[in-house]
Amino acid sequence: MNLLLRLFCCLLLFPVIADAQSFVISGKVRNDKGKPVKGASVSIDNTIDGATTDSTGSFEFTTEEKGMQLLVITEAGHEDLKTTITISGDLRKLELVMRKTNRLSEVVISAGAFEASNDRNKSVLSTLDIVTTAGANADVAKAIQTLPGTQQQGTQTGLFVRGGDASEAAVVVDGLVAQNAFFSGAPGVATRSRFSPFQFKGVSFSSGGYSARYGQALSSVLELNTLDMPDKTTVNVGFNMAGLYASGAKLWKKSALELSLSYNNLAPFYKLATTNVTYNKVPEGVNASGKYSWKPNKDGLVKLLVNASYFTSTTTVQDPDSVSSPLLFGLKSQTYYGTLSYRQLLRSKWTMYTALAYSHNQDKIDFNTSFSDFHFTNTDQRLQYRLETRYDWSARVGITAGTELQHFSFEKLIDSSGTQWKPAFAENAGALYAELEWKPSKLVAIRPGVRAEHSQLLAQTAIGPRLSMAVRAGTYGQFGLAGGVFYQNPDNLYLLSGYRPQMQYAVHSILNYQWSKQDRTLRMEIYYKDYQKLVRETMNAFNPSQYRNYVTGPVDNSGHGYAKGFELFWRDRKSVKNLDYWLSYSYIDTRRLYANYAAEATPTFISNHNLNLIGKYYIEKLQTQINATYSYASGRPYYNAANPEFLGDRTPDYHNLSMTVNYLTHIKKWFTVVYAGVDNMTNQHNIFGYRYSTDGKTRTEIKPALYRSFFVGVNFSLTEFNKDEL
């Protein structure tokens, strides 16, 4: 590890000799009443040269740009300022004046969507909120579960949004589908997403009514956009109870290289936790990634991203098909991913974006039960291409159009007692889409769109119209509307079993109200989703197991369902100094007749009521931030053959209280964060369902992998950070 760190530091800190001359740009930013503007971003347009104003409104940075340049100044609560400067030497004592404005003076379409970025003027969360949310453990997907519309999960992997299961939520990175967004795991053991929030400049979570740019998701889209260029050359190293990691960035004038390497071994973590499963071999693995960014010209950006990971584990869990039998589950998983993208501004009004990606995942699984041994090799791969253009007719009219082409395949090699079979399928899919953004005034924004999708495997073409809009209501509020038709292929379980039903679809209708003033945000939203042509197994008896590997009966598109509900979000960063908190609440009423359900019912992964309360308080004298999260969910349905009402029983309510403490200090030249956390502080024994024996006399609980856990770690960085980065 020491050798690795030395090599890493040598690479990243190797001096670069440049002949170009640097010039100093400095000055002050004030508002139209003469008061300094703190936290304003001042930069030269289409470069990485810039700075942020301090408490006096002052700024200073260096640049190698010459001649006439456009200086751009932005800050939440003020109108953007653009002014032309001519650089032939140092420019000092610039005086810049910004006009105050209302946060929602320019209406923003928000129905069904939550933006997370570092632009507080456009988002209700920041990307750092994802890192510092207690209980999320810096997992993007886990942090998103604190937002309205999501369901708490302890035994299943993925996002469950507004009545949809995990297969109905798509994860998109830089416009391309992340086919394996979550780590593989044993039955009944939920796994985290593969992404670190530090990779992304913005996160958009749409719980419905999303843009025509995306498809193949009945419920929601989680859109992740990677960082363009790093701010500066730096190195980060750290260790925690899950392993070691090192990352860093080397920045040149027009390019940058970023590398990261991590080794994970959960043995120390599980030694401090009482687990509900037995780890014969604790999860262990390595992950490496690299990104090269290059600005070929003033208005273009090329990004090459590669990632590789390898993990192993062996777990003894309860056999999902037998109450009394243990199941030995051995897993070896390897994943490779690469993407190449290019964005270019053309002739001032045209923007072109193109991207190509390839992913490959293979899971080798050994199943050992008291009845028999199974060996699975699951292999999937995806090749995809996106071409998108945007034309900004004016400041108020823009048109986006594009196409997607994808080839993906799934293969499952099954070996049981020497007998092998190999179900597989391959799909070639394409899509065309177009979307208009029109703001006839500052009071109204309209975004109609349409998306056409074709599946070669299903021999079907589907067209889905989309519409979203927003209307100002008062100085700080607005009403929003969103809806459309959303299509998705049948679950891979059916395609691997040889069935070819038609696409499923859902119709979304969403109405919301958003009010925002001085770091306070209120959102209220109601929605209705109508599910049609859901895949249904017409002759199979109901099997409560969620981990089936194949289907042995006929299927059709006779399934249907609905989901309707109300959601509330409130955030306050203003009322108490150094205190930031938000509250989210969701109510859902949903029923479905699909899959192998014996009757229309509320699915087993649904809690009708979900509540999250998140608080973050910074103690300046101690340079310490305390974060806490409380989550509540009402009981969810489970199958009891003795109850004549199908899925008529409910589990106990879910409660979880988590807390983290982050301490900011420095050790010699290294800026350091020491962090510690505990999940489920009260050691609540949350139950996610029950399994019954064949005779109905024996019942066992479906439990999370562990009830309470502790986590401690240290991060070292050569780049100074502040309380906002805790």
XYZ file of C-alpha atoms in Angstrom:
726
model
C 0.000 0.000 0.000
C 2.913 2.411 0.801
C 4.468 1.736 -2.595
C 1.132 2.299 -4.292
C 0.680 5.607 -2.484
C 4.180 6.789 -3.415
C 3.629 5.960 -7.055
C 0.266 7.654 -6.952
C 1.694 10.846 -5.435
C 4.572 10.891 -7.915
C 2.183 10.676 -10.830
C -0.201 13.306 -9.572
C 2.320 15.797 -8.230
C 4.854 15.583 -11.069
C 5.546 19.209 -12.065
C 4.464 20.422 -15.458
C 6.618 23.103 -17.084
C 4.607 25.571 -19.129
C 5.837 28.453 -21.219
C 2.517 30.296 -21.048
C 2.381 33.472 -18.954
C -0.136 33.706 -16.124
C -2.147 36.820 -15.321
C -3.871 37.753 -12.060
C -7.578 38.615 -12.124
C -8.961 40.086 -8.889
C -11.682 42.355 -7.602
C -14.875 42.586 -5.583
C -18.505 41.600 -6.209
C -21.281 43.711 -4.649
C -25.033 43.762 -5.014
C -27.071 46.728 -6.264
C -27.290 48.034 -2.674
C -23.522 48.102 -2.243
C -23.272 45.046 0.037
C -20.635 42.363 -0.668
C -21.829 39.134 -2.313
C -20.380 36.094 -0.564
C -20.014 32.724 -2.312
C -20.330 34.055 -5.860
C -18.634 32.026 -8.580
C -16.389 34.177 -10.823
C -14.876 32.489 -13.879
C -13.801 32.980 -17.462
C -16.394 31.431 -19.739
C -15.573 27.968 -21.125
C -12.445 27.599 -18.980
C -11.674 26.161 -15.554
C -10.096 29.463 -14.451
C -12.027 31.119 -11.651
C -12.610 31.582 -7.928
C -15.327 32.011 -5.301
C -15.806 35.287 -3.415
C -15.103 35.427 0.310
C -17.152 37.133 3.042
C -16.043 40.584 1.777
C -17.002 39.782 -1.814
C -13.336 39.621 -2.868
C -11.889 37.149 -5.340
C -8.577 36.415 -7.053
C -7.384 33.826 -9.542
C -4.802 33.360 -12.299
C -5.335 32.584 -15.965
C -3.289 32.045 -19.095
C -6.078 33.284 -21.356
C -5.393 36.439 -23.391
C -7.379 38.997 -25.325
C -11.121 39.559 -25.080
C -12.793 37.130 -22.682
C -16.244 36.734 -21.133
C -16.293 36.883 -17.333
C -19.275 35.039 -15.788
C -20.478 35.644 -12.217
C -23.235 33.517 -10.646
C -24.740 33.299 -7.154
C -28.050 31.993 -5.806
C -30.352 34.915 -5.078
C -28.771 37.190 -7.717
C -29.173 37.468 -11.465
C -26.269 36.000 -13.453
C -23.780 38.642 -14.549
C -21.714 38.459 -17.736
C -19.182 41.107 -18.651
C -16.419 41.346 -21.249
C -12.811 41.916 -20.165
C -9.619 42.303 -22.217
C -6.582 40.499 -20.805
C -3.137 41.776 -21.767
C -1.731 41.838 -18.230
C -2.909 41.611 -14.629
C -6.424 42.928 -14.014
C -6.892 44.006 -10.418
C -9.556 45.819 -8.424
C -12.409 44.927 -10.765
C -15.741 46.207 -9.425
C -18.671 43.956 -10.334
C -22.297 44.629 -9.417
C -25.003 41.916 -9.317
C -28.741 42.527 -9.122
C -30.718 40.704 -6.437
C -33.481 38.480 -7.708
C -36.076 36.078 -6.344
C -35.049 32.419 -6.293
C -37.899 31.389 -8.580
C -37.995 34.510 -10.760
C -37.319 32.206 -13.704
C -39.771 29.328 -13.480
C -38.185 25.845 -13.412
C -39.934 22.600 -14.330
C -39.845 20.417 -11.204
C -42.880 18.096 -11.163
C -41.738 14.562 -10.371
C -38.040 15.531 -10.274
C -35.487 16.250 -7.563
C -32.209 17.825 -8.650
C -29.055 17.373 -6.583
C -26.192 19.638 -7.609
C -23.960 22.321 -6.200
C -26.195 25.013 -7.705
C -28.502 25.823 -4.783
C -30.595 27.995 -7.087
C -31.763 24.932 -9.023
C -31.709 22.085 -6.512
C -33.267 21.037 -3.229
C -30.227 18.884 -2.369
C -26.514 19.241 -3.046
C -24.220 16.406 -4.085
C -22.504 16.718 -0.685
C -25.863 16.142 1.007
C -25.650 12.619 -0.361
C -22.266 12.114 1.299
C -23.242 13.507 4.701
C -26.681 11.902 5.105
C -26.494 9.678 8.185
C -27.211 6.025 7.432
C -26.522 6.379 3.701
C -22.794 5.523 4.025
C -22.068 7.714 0.964
C -24.265 5.441 -1.183
C -26.122 7.476 -3.826
C -29.116 5.127 -3.936
C -29.396 4.928 -0.138
C -29.399 8.727 0.141
C -32.097 8.961 -2.529
C -34.292 6.760 -0.282
C -34.697 9.755 2.029
C -36.686 11.566 -0.695
C -40.469 11.265 -1.182
C -41.755 8.423 -3.325
C -39.199 5.799 -2.301
C -39.539 2.703 -0.122
C -37.211 1.571 2.680
C -35.469 -1.691 1.804
C -33.411 -4.023 3.956
C -33.438 -7.332 2.089
C -33.835 -6.343 -1.572
C -31.441 -4.434 -3.809
C -32.392 -1.376 -5.838
C -34.761 1.583 -5.840
C -38.475 0.941 -5.278
C -40.390 4.027 -6.404
C -44.123 4.860 -6.342
C -45.406 1.312 -6.487
C -42.743 -0.020 -8.847
C -40.216 -2.726 -8.049
C -36.459 -2.395 -8.556
C -36.599 -3.511 -12.200
C -38.748 -0.462 -13.042
C -36.156 2.139 -11.969
C -33.399 2.941 -14.469
C -29.977 4.311 -13.523
C -28.339 6.460 -16.200
C -24.727 7.724 -16.205
C -23.884 10.511 -18.666
C -26.961 9.615 -20.703
C -26.165 5.881 -20.931
C -27.838 3.014 -19.040
C -25.860 1.554 -16.142
C -26.733 -2.099 -16.608
C -25.222 -3.230 -13.294
C -25.809 -0.231 -11.076
C -25.718 -2.327 -7.878
C -23.291 -4.920 -6.595
C -24.353 -8.559 -6.809
C -25.329 -10.286 -3.574
C -26.861 -13.316 -1.912
C -30.649 -13.834 -1.697
C -32.149 -11.653 1.013
C -29.026 -9.465 1.365
C -29.409 -5.935 0.004
C -26.323 -4.467 -1.685
C -25.217 -0.870 -2.283
C -24.855 0.952 -5.588
C -21.495 0.955 -7.342
C -21.174 4.741 -7.463
C -19.412 7.256 -5.242
C -21.132 10.657 -5.108
C -17.720 12.320 -5.528
C -17.770 11.139 -9.154
C -20.710 13.347 -10.056
C -21.400 17.034 -10.547
C -25.139 16.486 -10.473
C -27.796 13.922 -9.609
C -31.366 14.075 -10.890
C -33.954 11.756 -9.373
C -37.246 11.580 -11.239
C -39.986 9.666 -9.436
C -42.255 9.954 -12.473
C -43.122 12.004 -15.538
C -39.489 12.097 -16.652
C -38.039 13.514 -19.874
C -38.442 11.946 -23.334
C -34.645 11.617 -23.391
C -35.012 8.365 -21.441
C -37.178 5.267 -21.621
C -37.489 1.626 -20.566
C -38.511 2.499 -16.999
C -42.096 2.225 -15.767
C -41.429 4.131 -12.553
C -38.375 6.348 -12.300
C -34.983 7.433 -13.604
C -31.904 8.227 -11.516
C -29.667 10.335 -13.759
C -25.998 10.763 -12.785
C -23.682 13.210 -14.580
C -19.949 12.796 -14.003
C -17.647 15.704 -13.239
C -16.083 17.412 -16.252
C -12.657 18.613 -15.105
C -11.271 18.533 -11.560
C -10.773 21.904 -9.857
C -7.128 21.267 -9.036
C -4.395 18.657 -8.700
C -4.893 16.683 -5.502
C -4.470 13.358 -3.733
C -6.901 11.631 -1.363
C -6.157 8.534 0.696
C -8.091 6.908 3.463
C -9.061 3.830 5.363
C -12.125 2.624 7.205
C -13.656 -0.535 8.580
C -14.434 -1.709 5.048
C -10.990 -1.258 3.497
C -8.404 1.123 1.998
C -8.569 3.550 -0.894
C -6.483 6.093 -2.783
C -7.552 8.569 -5.426
C -6.233 11.672 -7.047
C -6.269 14.028 -9.974
C -3.600 15.661 -12.102
C -4.745 18.844 -13.827
C -3.079 20.364 -16.858
C -4.201 23.391 -18.830
C -6.590 21.560 -21.171
C -6.704 18.032 -19.804
C -6.846 16.055 -16.593
C -6.227 12.515 -15.401
C -8.058 11.003 -12.428
C -7.312 7.596 -10.917
C -8.728 5.652 -8.000
C -8.047 2.293 -6.423
C -9.770 0.648 -3.472
C -9.498 -2.620 -1.597
C -12.506 -3.786 0.417
C -12.593 -6.399 3.151
C -15.581 -6.339 5.504
C -14.045 -8.579 8.188
C -13.396 -5.672 10.640
C -16.875 -4.310 9.991
C -18.653 -7.575 10.747
C -16.585 -8.228 13.866
C -18.385 -5.325 15.551
C -21.844 -6.308 14.318
C -24.135 -9.190 15.108
C -25.255 -10.483 11.725
C -28.419 -12.360 10.802
C -26.538 -14.311 8.140
C -23.306 -16.277 8.394
C -20.364 -15.132 6.288
C -18.243 -18.185 5.576
C -16.085 -15.823 3.512
C -16.600 -12.130 4.169
C -17.138 -9.887 1.124
C -13.748 -8.967 -0.300
C -12.741 -7.255 -3.504
C -10.903 -4.585 -5.424
C -12.116 -1.705 -7.587
C -10.101 0.459 -9.985
C -11.197 3.347 -12.168
C -9.695 6.033 -14.328
C -10.947 9.070 -16.189
C -9.213 11.237 -18.764
C -10.758 14.599 -19.667
C -9.593 16.766 -22.557
C -10.711 20.111 -23.930
C -9.819 19.960 -27.650
C -11.021 23.538 -28.043
C -12.710 26.302 -26.100
C -16.218 24.819 -26.395
C -15.570 21.078 -26.492
C -14.990 18.339 -23.918
C -13.963 14.697 -24.339
C -14.240 12.246 -21.423
C -12.944 8.671 -21.311
C -14.009 6.657 -18.258
C -13.049 3.056 -17.410
C -13.893 0.965 -14.371
C -13.179 -2.593 -13.265
C -14.143 -4.470 -10.104
C -13.871 -7.971 -8.676
C -15.620 -9.233 -5.514
C -16.071 -12.568 -3.770
C -18.112 -13.786 -0.808
C -19.667 -16.925 0.638
C -22.790 -16.603 2.741
C -25.096 -18.984 4.572
C -28.639 -17.650 4.351
C -32.104 -19.078 4.632
C -33.201 -20.985 1.552
C -35.921 -18.795 -0.041
C -37.790 -21.956 -1.061
C -37.541 -23.770 2.272
C -38.197 -22.449 5.787
C -36.035 -24.918 7.658
C -33.114 -25.322 5.224
C -29.918 -23.230 5.120
C -28.439 -22.217 1.805
C -24.721 -21.849 1.133
C -24.297 -19.090 -1.450
C -20.848 -18.577 -2.964
C -20.324 -15.618 -5.303
C -17.500 -14.453 -7.565
C -18.415 -11.287 -9.457
C -16.436 -9.282 -11.991
C -17.595 -6.165 -13.818
C -16.009 -4.006 -16.516
C -17.348 -0.718 -17.773
C -16.091 1.923 -20.186
C -17.566 5.018 -21.783
C -16.312 7.622 -24.237
C -18.234 10.883 -24.625
C -17.810 14.132 -26.544
C -19.724 17.374 -26.040
C -19.288 20.330 -28.395
C -20.878 23.754 -28.703
C -21.370 24.508 -32.405
C -21.960 27.994 -33.823
C -23.128 29.377 -30.465
C -26.685 27.974 -30.668
C -26.053 24.306 -31.461
C -24.802 21.758 -28.950
C -23.877 18.190 -29.890
C -23.373 15.291 -27.483
C -22.345 11.783 -28.456
C -21.364 8.843 -26.268
C -20.424 5.187 -26.622
C -20.354 2.679 -23.749
C -19.699 -0.998 -23.166
C -20.289 -3.009 -19.991
C -19.697 -6.648 -19.090
C -20.665 -8.465 -15.910
C -20.227 -12.090 -14.870
C -21.410 -13.701 -11.639
C -20.299 -17.231 -10.788
C -22.619 -18.644 -8.134
C -22.499 -21.889 -6.162
C -25.817 -22.838 -4.554
C -25.616 -25.560 -1.920
C -28.826 -26.637 -0.173
C -29.848 -29.710 1.776
C -31.560 -30.954 -1.408
C -29.071 -30.399 -4.199
C -26.175 -28.355 -5.569
C -26.537 -25.728 -8.274
C -23.858 -23.856 -10.192
C -24.826 -20.712 -12.083
C -22.815 -18.502 -14.373
C -24.755 -15.347 -15.171
C -23.248 -13.233 -17.940
C -24.598 -9.997 -19.349
C -23.169 -7.320 -21.590
C -24.400 -4.119 -23.176
C -23.125 -1.956 -26.028
C -24.881 1.373 -26.429
C -24.587 4.603 -28.376
C -26.281 7.983 -27.965
C -26.294 10.978 -30.296
C -28.069 14.109 -29.132
C -28.293 17.635 -30.478
C -29.786 20.757 -28.979
C -30.672 23.994 -30.723
C -31.263 27.103 -28.628
C -33.424 29.215 -30.879
C -33.432 31.940 -28.256
C -33.089 32.313 -24.490
C -36.672 31.053 -24.174
C -36.919 28.375 -26.882
C -34.780 25.257 -27.176
C -35.182 21.960 -29.031
C -33.487 18.674 -28.098
C -33.506 15.637 -30.385
C -31.566 12.423 -30.360
C -31.272 8.715 -30.940
C -30.194 5.670 -28.932
C -28.940 2.328 -30.228
C -28.365 -0.633 -27.913
C -27.336 -4.251 -28.102
C -27.520 -6.229 -24.869
C -27.553 -9.901 -23.975
C -28.151 -12.106 -20.940
C -27.003 -15.694 -20.514
C -27.482 -18.092 -17.597
C -25.516 -21.337 -17.510
C -27.172 -23.678 -14.997
C -25.483 -26.870 -13.817
C -27.398 -29.141 -11.435
C -26.036 -32.580 -10.609
C -24.160 -32.691 -13.916
C -27.168 -31.656 -15.996
C -26.677 -28.357 -17.825
C -28.963 -25.963 -19.631
C -28.269 -22.487 -20.934
C -31.183 -20.067 -21.311
C -30.217 -16.830 -23.057
C -31.528 -13.938 -25.102
C -30.133 -10.993 -27.056
C -31.846 -7.721 -27.849
C -31.250 -5.009 -30.410
C -33.159 -1.860 -29.499
C -33.371 1.661 -30.818
C -35.102 4.881 -29.900
C -35.775 8.331 -31.342
C -36.870 11.276 -29.237
C -37.538 14.990 -29.476
C -38.349 17.565 -26.829
C -39.231 21.263 -26.959
C -38.486 23.659 -24.099
C -40.466 26.876 -24.342
C -40.663 29.715 -21.828
C -43.122 32.235 -23.258
C -42.436 34.382 -20.173
C -40.749 34.182 -16.777
C -44.073 32.933 -15.444
C -44.562 29.874 -17.659
C -42.390 26.975 -18.876
C -43.638 24.184 -21.168
C -41.782 21.016 -22.227
C -43.648 18.684 -24.601
C -41.853 15.643 -25.989
C -42.271 12.321 -27.731
C -40.250 9.104 -27.679
C -40.414 6.165 -30.104
C -38.839 2.837 -29.075
C -38.331 -0.336 -31.092
C -37.542 -3.817 -29.787
C -36.232 -6.329 -32.312
C -36.616 -9.171 -29.801
C -40.319 -8.432 -29.233
C -40.929 -7.213 -32.805
C -42.691 -4.148 -31.409
C -42.552 -0.378 -31.769
C -44.055 1.882 -29.101
C -44.595 5.645 -29.103
C -44.908 7.543 -25.822
C -45.865 11.228 -25.611
C -44.578 13.287 -22.661
C -45.521 16.694 -21.264
C -44.326 18.781 -18.312
C -44.900 22.418 -17.461
C -44.688 24.965 -14.655
C -46.515 28.206 -13.848
C -45.399 30.843 -11.365
C -47.737 31.361 -8.415
C -46.716 34.408 -6.431
C -43.214 35.696 -5.787
C -41.711 32.465 -4.481
C -44.030 29.669 -5.599
C -44.966 27.722 -8.685
C -47.320 24.956 -9.787
C -46.048 22.073 -11.892
C -47.626 19.416 -14.088
C -46.046 16.342 -15.653
C -47.229 13.179 -17.361
C -46.898 10.811 -20.247
C -46.764 7.204 -21.388
C -43.766 5.090 -20.382
C -42.895 1.688 -21.873
C -40.640 -1.125 -20.662
C -39.669 -4.594 -21.854
C -40.771 -7.596 -19.751
C -38.536 -8.643 -16.872
C -35.423 -10.621 -17.872
C -36.827 -13.609 -15.956
C -39.457 -14.093 -18.670
C -37.150 -13.399 -21.598
C -34.610 -15.926 -20.288
C -37.418 -18.481 -19.947
C -38.157 -18.118 -23.671
C -41.342 -16.016 -23.483
C -41.876 -12.968 -25.685
C -44.794 -10.931 -24.313
C -45.309 -7.335 -25.443
C -43.959 -4.237 -23.719
C -45.618 -3.150 -20.484
C -46.622 0.475 -20.053
C -47.688 2.995 -17.414
C -49.435 6.351 -17.701
C -48.184 8.989 -15.228
C -50.135 12.056 -14.075
C -48.420 14.422 -11.595
C -49.376 17.768 -10.057
C -47.079 19.617 -7.655
C -46.522 22.917 -5.871
C -43.098 24.253 -4.911
C -42.283 27.263 -2.740
C -38.728 28.451 -2.138
C -37.417 31.472 -0.247
C -34.138 32.199 1.533
C -32.906 28.607 1.837
C -36.330 27.231 2.694
C -38.097 24.881 0.297
C -41.564 23.339 0.419
C -42.820 20.782 -2.119
C -46.181 19.042 -2.243
C -47.079 16.545 -4.939
C -49.948 14.247 -5.870
C -49.795 11.595 -8.580
C -51.643 8.750 -10.261
C -50.072 5.882 -12.225
C -52.095 3.510 -14.372
C -50.328 0.219 -15.217
C -51.414 -1.715 -18.301
C -50.237 -4.852 -20.117
C -48.206 -6.062 -17.148
C -46.781 -9.542 -17.607
C -48.775 -12.172 -15.739
C -48.148 -15.888 -15.209
C -51.567 -17.288 -15.977
C -51.239 -20.835 -14.581
C -48.387 -20.795 -12.049
C -49.272 -21.135 -8.387
C -48.165 -18.200 -6.238
C -44.614 -18.567 -4.943
C -43.596 -15.927 -2.369
C -39.898 -16.338 -3.187
C -38.395 -13.244 -4.814
C -35.404 -15.139 -6.162
C -36.782 -17.353 -8.906
C -34.406 -18.322 -11.706
C -36.912 -19.374 -14.356
C -40.637 -19.595 -15.109
C -42.327 -22.868 -16.032
C -45.801 -21.697 -17.056
C -47.350 -19.577 -19.827
C -47.442 -15.791 -19.526
C -49.416 -13.000 -21.182
C -49.998 -9.232 -20.885
C -53.241 -9.418 -18.922
C -51.784 -7.828 -15.789
C -52.734 -4.338 -14.608
C -52.579 -2.070 -11.583
C -52.490 1.448 -10.212
C -50.551 3.629 -7.778
C -51.702 6.937 -6.343
C -50.423 9.058 -3.518
C -49.411 12.289 -1.845
C -45.873 13.462 -1.029
C -44.429 16.282 1.074
C -40.902 17.692 1.261
C -39.701 20.534 3.521
C -36.139 21.793 3.883
C -34.870 24.637 6.080
C -31.267 25.895 5.982
C -32.083 29.362 7.312
C -33.937 29.395 10.631
C -31.097 28.266 12.912
C -27.455 29.089 12.258
C -25.420 26.032 11.222
C -28.541 23.816 11.301
C -29.815 22.209 8.093
C -32.725 19.786 8.144
C -35.326 18.317 5.835
C -38.439 16.213 6.165
C -40.018 13.976 3.555
C -43.294 12.098 3.797
C -45.024 9.798 1.310
C -48.423 8.161 1.284
C -49.160 5.546 -1.365
C -52.190 3.442 -2.269
C -51.307 0.823 -4.852
C -52.534 -2.577 -6.037
C -51.413 -4.902 -8.819
C -52.330 -8.102 -10.563
C -49.122 -9.256 -12.212
C -46.297 -11.841 -12.135
C -47.535 -14.907 -10.186
C -50.003 -13.004 -7.981
C -53.140 -14.987 -7.197
C -55.282 -11.822 -7.009
C -54.975 -8.050 -7.198
C -53.100 -6.890 -4.091
C -50.657 -4.404 -2.634
C -47.142 -5.722 -3.450
C -44.978 -7.104 -0.649
C -42.398 -4.308 -0.989
C -44.893 -1.503 -0.279
C -45.354 0.499 2.924
C -48.323 2.848 2.702
C -46.641 5.496 4.888
C -42.971 6.524 4.710
C -41.332 9.301 6.737
C -37.736 10.575 6.811
C -36.321 13.325 9.027
C -32.718 14.389 8.352
C -30.735 16.905 10.412
C -27.186 18.297 10.113
C -25.595 20.628 12.657
C -22.115 22.146 12.486
C -20.257 23.081 15.704
C -17.791 25.763 14.620
C -15.587 25.758 17.743
C -15.083 22.009 17.495
C -14.876 21.894 13.662
C -17.382 19.049 13.885
C -20.590 18.206 12.075
C -23.260 15.957 13.590
C -25.731 14.274 11.214
C -28.818 12.268 12.137
C -31.494 10.455 10.123
C -34.729 8.948 11.395
C -36.769 6.765 9.034
C -40.211 5.276 9.554
C -42.326 3.008 7.361
C -45.641 1.359 8.110
C -45.968 -2.431 7.898
C -45.811 -4.123 4.499
C -47.868 -7.082 3.184
C -46.675 -10.653 3.381
C -48.071 -14.001 2.243
C -49.855 -16.196 4.768
C -51.613 -19.191 3.196
C -53.926 -19.436 6.232
C -55.355 -15.971 5.549
C -58.119 -16.077 2.899
C -57.208 -12.523 1.875
C -54.246 -12.699 -0.501
C -51.308 -10.725 0.993
C -53.675 -9.554 3.713
C -51.254 -9.615 6.668
C -48.837 -6.801 7.627
C -45.383 -6.787 9.214
C -44.581 -4.557 12.212
C -43.705 -0.941 11.435
C -40.138 -0.049 10.447
C -38.028 2.339 12.582
C -34.400 3.332 12.065
C -32.289 6.043 13.735
C -28.769 6.682 12.396
C -26.081 9.170 13.346
C -22.655 10.206 12.045
C -20.016 12.569 13.427
C -17.383 14.184 11.179
C -14.370 15.973 12.673
C -12.252 18.293 10.535
C -8.549 18.751 11.359
C -5.113 18.549 9.726
C -2.046 16.361 10.202
C 1.073 18.128 8.882
C 0.288 18.901 5.212
C -2.708 16.582 5.061
C -6.197 17.956 5.610
C -8.045 15.262 7.513
C -11.598 14.183 8.232
C -12.227 11.618 10.954
C -15.723 10.162 10.751
C -17.743 7.686 12.770
C -21.302 6.480 12.480
C -23.873 4.070 13.796
C -26.842 2.775 11.832
C -29.993 1.715 13.714
C -28.804 3.154 17.041
C -31.730 1.667 18.982
C -31.047 -1.818 17.544
C -34.614 -2.060 16.265
C -35.334 -5.590 15.003
C -36.984 -4.597 11.742
C -38.836 -7.345 9.894
C -39.438 -7.281 6.111
C -41.792 -10.246 5.907
C -42.297 -13.883 6.919
C -41.912 -17.283 5.308
C -44.128 -20.249 6.166
C -43.469 -23.954 5.950
C -45.568 -26.027 3.550
C -47.938 -27.098 6.334
C -48.204 -23.483 7.583
C -47.115 -24.385 11.125
C -43.592 -22.937 11.042
C -42.932 -19.245 10.440
C -39.544 -17.527 10.093
C -38.768 -13.836 9.830
C -37.266 -12.156 6.780
C -34.533 -10.048 8.368
C -31.903 -7.624 7.085
C -28.315 -8.889 7.056
C -27.713 -7.037 10.343
C -29.743 -4.868 12.668
C -27.205 -2.396 14.055
C -23.803 -1.486 12.638
C -20.856 0.802 13.449
C -18.536 2.507 10.993
C -15.269 4.432 11.550
C -12.826 5.892 9.037
C -10.282 8.594 8.194
C -9.773 10.549 4.973
C -6.590 12.492 4.120
C -6.402 15.076 1.353
C -3.753 17.434 0.004
C -6.548 19.859 -0.885
C -8.013 22.011 1.859
C -11.739 21.699 2.418
C -14.250 23.474 4.627
C -17.293 22.642 6.727
C -19.496 22.366 3.624
C -17.400 19.376 2.528
C -17.663 17.398 5.768
